[in-house]
CSV table of C-alpha atoms and ligand atoms in Angstrom, one decimal:
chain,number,residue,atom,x,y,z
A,143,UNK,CA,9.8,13.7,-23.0
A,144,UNK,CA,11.9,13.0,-20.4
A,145,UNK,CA,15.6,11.8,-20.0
A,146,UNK,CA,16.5,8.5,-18.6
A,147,UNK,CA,20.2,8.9,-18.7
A,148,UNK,CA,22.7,12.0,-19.0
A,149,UNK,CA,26.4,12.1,-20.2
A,150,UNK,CA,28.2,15.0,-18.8
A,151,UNK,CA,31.6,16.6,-19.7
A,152,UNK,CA,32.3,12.5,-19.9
A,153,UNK,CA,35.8,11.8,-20.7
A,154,UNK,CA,38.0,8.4,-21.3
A,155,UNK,CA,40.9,7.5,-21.5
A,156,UNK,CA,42.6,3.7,-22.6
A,157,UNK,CA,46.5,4.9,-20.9
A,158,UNK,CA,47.3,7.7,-23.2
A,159,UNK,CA,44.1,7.3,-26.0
A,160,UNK,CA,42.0,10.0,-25.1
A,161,UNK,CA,39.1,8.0,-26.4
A,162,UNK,CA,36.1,10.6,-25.6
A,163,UNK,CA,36.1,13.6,-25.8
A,164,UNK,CA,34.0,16.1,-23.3
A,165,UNK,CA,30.9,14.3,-24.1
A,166,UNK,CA,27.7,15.8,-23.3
A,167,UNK,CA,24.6,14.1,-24.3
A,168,UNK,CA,21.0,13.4,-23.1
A,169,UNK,CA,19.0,9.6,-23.8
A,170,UNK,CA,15.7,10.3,-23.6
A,171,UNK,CA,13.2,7.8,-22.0
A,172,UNK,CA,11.3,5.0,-24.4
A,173,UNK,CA,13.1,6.7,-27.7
A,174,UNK,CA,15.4,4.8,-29.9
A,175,UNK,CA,18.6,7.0,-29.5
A,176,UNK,CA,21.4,5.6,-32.4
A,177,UNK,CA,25.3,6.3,-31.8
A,178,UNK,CA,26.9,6.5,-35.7
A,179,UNK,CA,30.1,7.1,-37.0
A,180,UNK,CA,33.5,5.3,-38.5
A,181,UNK,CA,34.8,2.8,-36.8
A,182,UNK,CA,37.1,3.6,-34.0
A,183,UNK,CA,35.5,6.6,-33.1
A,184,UNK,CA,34.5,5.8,-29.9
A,185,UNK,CA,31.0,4.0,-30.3
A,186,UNK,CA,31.1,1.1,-28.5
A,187,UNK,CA,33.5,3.2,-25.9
A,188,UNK,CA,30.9,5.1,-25.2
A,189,UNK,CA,28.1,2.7,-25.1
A,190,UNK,CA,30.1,0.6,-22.3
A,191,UNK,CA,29.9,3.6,-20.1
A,192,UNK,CA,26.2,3.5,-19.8
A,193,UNK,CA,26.3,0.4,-18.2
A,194,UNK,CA,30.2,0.7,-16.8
A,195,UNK,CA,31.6,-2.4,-18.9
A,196,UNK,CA,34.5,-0.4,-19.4
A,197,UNK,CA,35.3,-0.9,-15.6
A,198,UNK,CA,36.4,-4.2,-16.8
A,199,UNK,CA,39.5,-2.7,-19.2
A,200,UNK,CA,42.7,-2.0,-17.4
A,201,UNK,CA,44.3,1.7,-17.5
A,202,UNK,CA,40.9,2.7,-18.4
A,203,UNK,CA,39.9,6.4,-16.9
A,204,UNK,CA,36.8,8.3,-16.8
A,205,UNK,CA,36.0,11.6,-16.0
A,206,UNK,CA,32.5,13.2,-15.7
A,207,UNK,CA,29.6,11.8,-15.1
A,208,UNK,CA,27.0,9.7,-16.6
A,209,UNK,CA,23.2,9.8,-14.8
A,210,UNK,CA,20.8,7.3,-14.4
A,211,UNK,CA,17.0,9.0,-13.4
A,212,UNK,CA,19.6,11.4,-11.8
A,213,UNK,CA,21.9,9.5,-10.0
A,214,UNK,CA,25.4,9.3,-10.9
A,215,UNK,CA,26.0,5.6,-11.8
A,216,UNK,CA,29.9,6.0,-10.9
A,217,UNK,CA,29.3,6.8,-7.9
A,218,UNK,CA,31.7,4.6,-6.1
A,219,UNK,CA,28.4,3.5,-3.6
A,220,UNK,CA,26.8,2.4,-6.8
A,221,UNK,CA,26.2,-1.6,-7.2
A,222,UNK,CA,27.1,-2.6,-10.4
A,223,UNK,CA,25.5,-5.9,-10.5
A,224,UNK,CA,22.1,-3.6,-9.5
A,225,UNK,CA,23.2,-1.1,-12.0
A,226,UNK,CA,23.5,-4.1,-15.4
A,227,UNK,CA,20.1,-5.7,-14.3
A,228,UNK,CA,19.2,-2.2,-14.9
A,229,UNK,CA,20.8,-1.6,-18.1
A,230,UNK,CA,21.2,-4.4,-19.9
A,231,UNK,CA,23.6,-5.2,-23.2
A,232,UNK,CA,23.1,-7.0,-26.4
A,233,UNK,CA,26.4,-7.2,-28.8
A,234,UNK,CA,27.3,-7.7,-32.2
A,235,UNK,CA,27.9,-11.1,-32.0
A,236,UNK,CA,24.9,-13.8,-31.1
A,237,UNK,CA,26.5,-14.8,-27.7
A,238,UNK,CA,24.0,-17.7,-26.5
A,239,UNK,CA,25.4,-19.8,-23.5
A,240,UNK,CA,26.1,-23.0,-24.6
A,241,UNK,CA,22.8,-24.7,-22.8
A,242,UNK,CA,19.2,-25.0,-23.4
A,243,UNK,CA,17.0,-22.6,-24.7
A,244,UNK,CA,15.3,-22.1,-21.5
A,245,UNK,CA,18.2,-22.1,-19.6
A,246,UNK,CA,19.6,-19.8,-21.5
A,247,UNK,CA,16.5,-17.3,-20.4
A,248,UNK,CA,16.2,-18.4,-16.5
A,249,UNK,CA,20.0,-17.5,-16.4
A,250,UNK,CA,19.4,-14.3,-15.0
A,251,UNK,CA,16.9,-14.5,-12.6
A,252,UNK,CA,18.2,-17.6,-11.0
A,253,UNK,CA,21.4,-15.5,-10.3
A,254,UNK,CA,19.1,-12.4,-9.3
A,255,UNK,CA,17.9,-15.5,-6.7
A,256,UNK,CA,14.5,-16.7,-8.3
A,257,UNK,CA,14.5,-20.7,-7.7
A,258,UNK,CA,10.3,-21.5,-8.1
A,259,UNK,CA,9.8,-23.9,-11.4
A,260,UNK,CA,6.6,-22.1,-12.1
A,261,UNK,CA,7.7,-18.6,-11.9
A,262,UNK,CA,11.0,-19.8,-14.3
A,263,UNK,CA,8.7,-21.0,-16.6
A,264,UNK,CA,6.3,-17.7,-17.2
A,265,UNK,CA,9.7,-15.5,-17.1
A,266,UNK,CA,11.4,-17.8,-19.9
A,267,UNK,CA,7.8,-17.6,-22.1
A,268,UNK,CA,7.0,-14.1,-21.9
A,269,UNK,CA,10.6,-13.1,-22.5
A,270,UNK,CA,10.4,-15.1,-25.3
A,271,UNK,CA,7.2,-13.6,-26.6
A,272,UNK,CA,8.4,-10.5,-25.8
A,273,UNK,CA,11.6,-11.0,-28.2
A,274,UNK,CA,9.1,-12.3,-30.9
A,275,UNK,CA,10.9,-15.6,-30.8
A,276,UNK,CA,8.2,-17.8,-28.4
A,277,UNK,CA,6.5,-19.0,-31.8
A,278,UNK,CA,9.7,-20.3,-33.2
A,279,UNK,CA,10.9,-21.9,-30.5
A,280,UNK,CA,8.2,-23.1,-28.1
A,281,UNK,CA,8.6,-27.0,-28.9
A,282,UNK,CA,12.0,-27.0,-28.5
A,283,UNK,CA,12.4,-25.0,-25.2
A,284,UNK,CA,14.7,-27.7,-24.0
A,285,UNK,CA,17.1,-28.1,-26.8
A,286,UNK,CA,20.4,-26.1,-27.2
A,287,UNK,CA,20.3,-22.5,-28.2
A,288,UNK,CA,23.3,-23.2,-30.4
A,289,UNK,CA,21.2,-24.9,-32.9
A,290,UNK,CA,19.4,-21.6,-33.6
A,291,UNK,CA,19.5,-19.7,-36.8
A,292,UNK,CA,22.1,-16.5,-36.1
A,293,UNK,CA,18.6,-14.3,-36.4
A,294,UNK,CA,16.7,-16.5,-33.7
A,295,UNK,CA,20.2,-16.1,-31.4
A,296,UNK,CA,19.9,-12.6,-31.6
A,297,UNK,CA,16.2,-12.7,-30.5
A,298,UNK,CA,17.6,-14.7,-27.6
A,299,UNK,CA,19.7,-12.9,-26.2
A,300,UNK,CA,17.0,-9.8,-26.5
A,301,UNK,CA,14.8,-12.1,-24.7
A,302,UNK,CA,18.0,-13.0,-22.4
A,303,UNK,CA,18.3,-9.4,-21.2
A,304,UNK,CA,14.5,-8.8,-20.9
A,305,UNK,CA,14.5,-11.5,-18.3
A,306,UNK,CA,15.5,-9.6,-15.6
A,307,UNK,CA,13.5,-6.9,-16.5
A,308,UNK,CA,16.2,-3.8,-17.5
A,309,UNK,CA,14.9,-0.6,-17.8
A,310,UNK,CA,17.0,0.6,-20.9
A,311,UNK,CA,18.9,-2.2,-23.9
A,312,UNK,CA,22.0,-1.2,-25.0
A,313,UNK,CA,22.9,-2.7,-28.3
A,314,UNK,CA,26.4,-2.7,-29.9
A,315,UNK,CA,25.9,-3.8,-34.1
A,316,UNK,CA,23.1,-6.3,-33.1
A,317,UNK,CA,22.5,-6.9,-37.0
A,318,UNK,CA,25.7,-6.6,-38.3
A,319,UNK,CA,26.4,-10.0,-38.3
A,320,UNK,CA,22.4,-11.2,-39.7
A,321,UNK,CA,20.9,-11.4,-43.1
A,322,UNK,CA,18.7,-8.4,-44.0
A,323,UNK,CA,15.3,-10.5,-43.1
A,324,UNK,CA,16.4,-11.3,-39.7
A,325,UNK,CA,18.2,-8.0,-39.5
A,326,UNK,CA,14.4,-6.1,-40.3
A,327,UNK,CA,12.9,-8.7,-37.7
A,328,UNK,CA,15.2,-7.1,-35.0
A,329,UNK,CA,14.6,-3.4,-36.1
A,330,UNK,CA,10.8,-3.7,-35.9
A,331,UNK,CA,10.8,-5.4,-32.3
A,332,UNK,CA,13.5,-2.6,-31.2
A,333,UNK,CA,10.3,-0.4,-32.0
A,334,UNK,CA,7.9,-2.5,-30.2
A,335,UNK,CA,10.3,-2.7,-27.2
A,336,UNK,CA,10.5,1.0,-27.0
A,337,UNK,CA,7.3,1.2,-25.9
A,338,UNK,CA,8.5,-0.6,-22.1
A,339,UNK,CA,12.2,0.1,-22.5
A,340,UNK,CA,14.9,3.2,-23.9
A,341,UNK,CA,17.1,1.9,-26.2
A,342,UNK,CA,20.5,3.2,-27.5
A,343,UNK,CA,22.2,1.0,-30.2
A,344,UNK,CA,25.5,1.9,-32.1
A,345,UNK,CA,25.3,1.5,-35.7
A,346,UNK,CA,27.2,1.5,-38.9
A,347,UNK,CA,24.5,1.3,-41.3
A,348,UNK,CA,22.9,4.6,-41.9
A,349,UNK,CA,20.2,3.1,-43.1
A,350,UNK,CA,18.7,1.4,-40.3
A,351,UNK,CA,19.7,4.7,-38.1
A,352,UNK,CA,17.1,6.1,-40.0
A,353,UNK,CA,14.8,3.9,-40.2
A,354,UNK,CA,14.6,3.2,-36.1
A,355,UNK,CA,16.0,5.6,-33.6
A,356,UNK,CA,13.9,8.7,-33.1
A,357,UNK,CA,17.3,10.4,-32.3
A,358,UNK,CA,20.8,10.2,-33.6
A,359,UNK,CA,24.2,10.8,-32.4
A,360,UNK,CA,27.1,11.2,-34.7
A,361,UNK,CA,30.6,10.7,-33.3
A,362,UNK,CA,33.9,11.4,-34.5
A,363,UNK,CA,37.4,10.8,-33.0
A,364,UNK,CA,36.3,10.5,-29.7
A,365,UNK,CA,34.0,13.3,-30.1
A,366,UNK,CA,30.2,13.8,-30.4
A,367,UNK,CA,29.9,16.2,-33.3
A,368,UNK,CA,26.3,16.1,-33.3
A,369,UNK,CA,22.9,15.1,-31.7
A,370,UNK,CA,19.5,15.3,-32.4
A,371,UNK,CA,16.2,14.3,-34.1
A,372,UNK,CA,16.8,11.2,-36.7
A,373,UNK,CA,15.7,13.4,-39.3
A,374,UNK,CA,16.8,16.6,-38.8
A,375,UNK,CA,20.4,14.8,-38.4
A,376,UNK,CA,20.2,12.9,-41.9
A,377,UNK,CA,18.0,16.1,-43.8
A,378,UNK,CA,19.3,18.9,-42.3
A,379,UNK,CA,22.6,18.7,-40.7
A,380,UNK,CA,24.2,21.3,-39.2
A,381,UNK,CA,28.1,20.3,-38.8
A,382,UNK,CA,30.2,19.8,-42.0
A,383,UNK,CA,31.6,16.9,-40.8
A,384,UNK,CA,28.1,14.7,-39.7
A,385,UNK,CA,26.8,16.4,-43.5
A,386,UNK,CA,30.3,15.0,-45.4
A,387,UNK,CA,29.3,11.6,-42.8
A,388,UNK,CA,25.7,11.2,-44.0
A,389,UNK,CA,26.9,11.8,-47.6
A,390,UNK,CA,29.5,8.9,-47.9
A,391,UNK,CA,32.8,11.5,-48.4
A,392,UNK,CA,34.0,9.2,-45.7
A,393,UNK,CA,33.7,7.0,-43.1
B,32,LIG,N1,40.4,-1.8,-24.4
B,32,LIG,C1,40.9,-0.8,-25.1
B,32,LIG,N2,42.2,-0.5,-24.9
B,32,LIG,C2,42.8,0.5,-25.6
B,32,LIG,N3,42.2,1.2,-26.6
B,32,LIG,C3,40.9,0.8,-26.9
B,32,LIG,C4,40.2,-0.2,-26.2
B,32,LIG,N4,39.0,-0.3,-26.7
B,32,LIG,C5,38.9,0.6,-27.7
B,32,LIG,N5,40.1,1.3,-27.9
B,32,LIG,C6,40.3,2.4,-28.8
B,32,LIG,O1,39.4,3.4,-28.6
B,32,LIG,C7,38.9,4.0,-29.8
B,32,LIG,C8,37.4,3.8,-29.9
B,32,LIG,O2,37.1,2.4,-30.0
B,32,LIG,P1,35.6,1.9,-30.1
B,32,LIG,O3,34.8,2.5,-29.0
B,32,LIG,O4,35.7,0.4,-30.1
B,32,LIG,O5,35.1,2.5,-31.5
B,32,LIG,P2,33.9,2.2,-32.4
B,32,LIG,O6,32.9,1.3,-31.6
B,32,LIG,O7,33.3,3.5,-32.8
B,32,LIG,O8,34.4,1.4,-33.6
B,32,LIG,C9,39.7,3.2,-30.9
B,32,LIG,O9,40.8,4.0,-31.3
B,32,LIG,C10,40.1,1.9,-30.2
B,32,LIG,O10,41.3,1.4,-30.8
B,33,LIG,MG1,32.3,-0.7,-32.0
């Protein structure tokens, strides 16, 4: 087992929201790892750190640090466009660019400065495959992504990130907005993906928490209450609050 990226003693703050709270916490390598907890807690927040979205907020300040195979990724010498072809981002909302399947694939690695037709073209099919959508879509490579089912979107912009090869996929609520087929699609390639990649994805439903990450965070206010194996955190919880959580009392 070995850990890919480390929060430490990582704080935020939008102007006077202190938004996280001290949080320590360890990802470990080619693991599910889900974030849970009510809304507004800090979820999202804190996923954006891993791949410093939030540098894009104003008044936003962070404290600590956050690690990447050691290296402190706000380290002011970092390369952020290095740093989110490392760690790339899938969100809650199918975001497709308004242009051709393909295109929508070759995207990133014509930016990352790939130009060669043949090359584009095994990129866009084995991301593709590798996203379990190549089947679905290989006669139509050329046709716009927006006339995809919301499931199929979803698998694109999995295969999207893929394409330039990230080591770790963040995900924000990838299924919250997908029927519960497509949703179980996405859960079992998340556990084929895990395989090449480490994956952290912020939840609301318990239920698929359990059934994908190996490990869970709970987070409350700002705070992460509690971290550790999936099951030990949903049989076995040691804080009142993740057990009141994982009961429905709230949240
Ligand atoms: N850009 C922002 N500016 C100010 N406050 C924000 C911003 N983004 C989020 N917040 C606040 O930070 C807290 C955590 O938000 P968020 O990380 O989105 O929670 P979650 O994803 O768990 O629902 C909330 O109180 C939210 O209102
Ligand atoms: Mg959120």
């Amino acid at each position: 087992m070995s850990v890919k990226i480390s929060s430490k003693n990582l704080n935020l703050h939008y102007g006077e929201k202190h938004a996280l709270k001290d949080v320590n916490l360890d990802i470990v390598e080619n693991k599910i790892t889900a974030f849970i907890g009510p809304s507004g807690c800090g979820k999202s927040t804190f996923l954006k750190t891993l791949n410093r979205m939030n540098d894009y907020v104003n008044n936003v300040k962070i404290d600590g640090e956050i690690t990447l195979d050691g290296e402190n990724i706000y380290d002011p010498r970092v390369d952020t466009t290095v740093l989110r072809k490392k760690v790339g981002m899938v969100f809650q909302q199918p975001n497709p660019f308004p242009m051709s399947i393909y295109d929508n694939i070759a995207y990133g690695p014509r930016i990352h400065g790939i130009k060669n037709k043949k090359k584009l073209d095994e990129i866009v099919e084995k991301s593709l495959k590798a996203a379990a959508l190549y089947d679905e879509v290989a006669d139509r490579l050329h046709t716009s992504a927006l006339g995809l089912s919301g499931g199929q979107q979803q698998r694109l912009c999995i295969a999207r990130c893929l394409a330039v090869e990230p080591e770790i996929i963040l995900l924000d609520e990838p299924t919250s907005a997908l029927d519960p087929i497509s949703t179980l699609k996405i859960e079992e390639l998340l556990m084929e993906l895990k395989d090449k990649y480490t994956i952290a994805i912020v939840t609301h439903n318990m239920q698929q928490a359990s059934r994908i990450a190996d490990y869970t965070a709970f987070f409350l206010v700002g705070e992460m209450v509690e971290y550790g194996e999936t099951k030990d955190i949903f049989s076995m919880p040691k804080d009142k609050r993740t057990e009141d959580y994982i009961t429905g009392r709230f949240g």
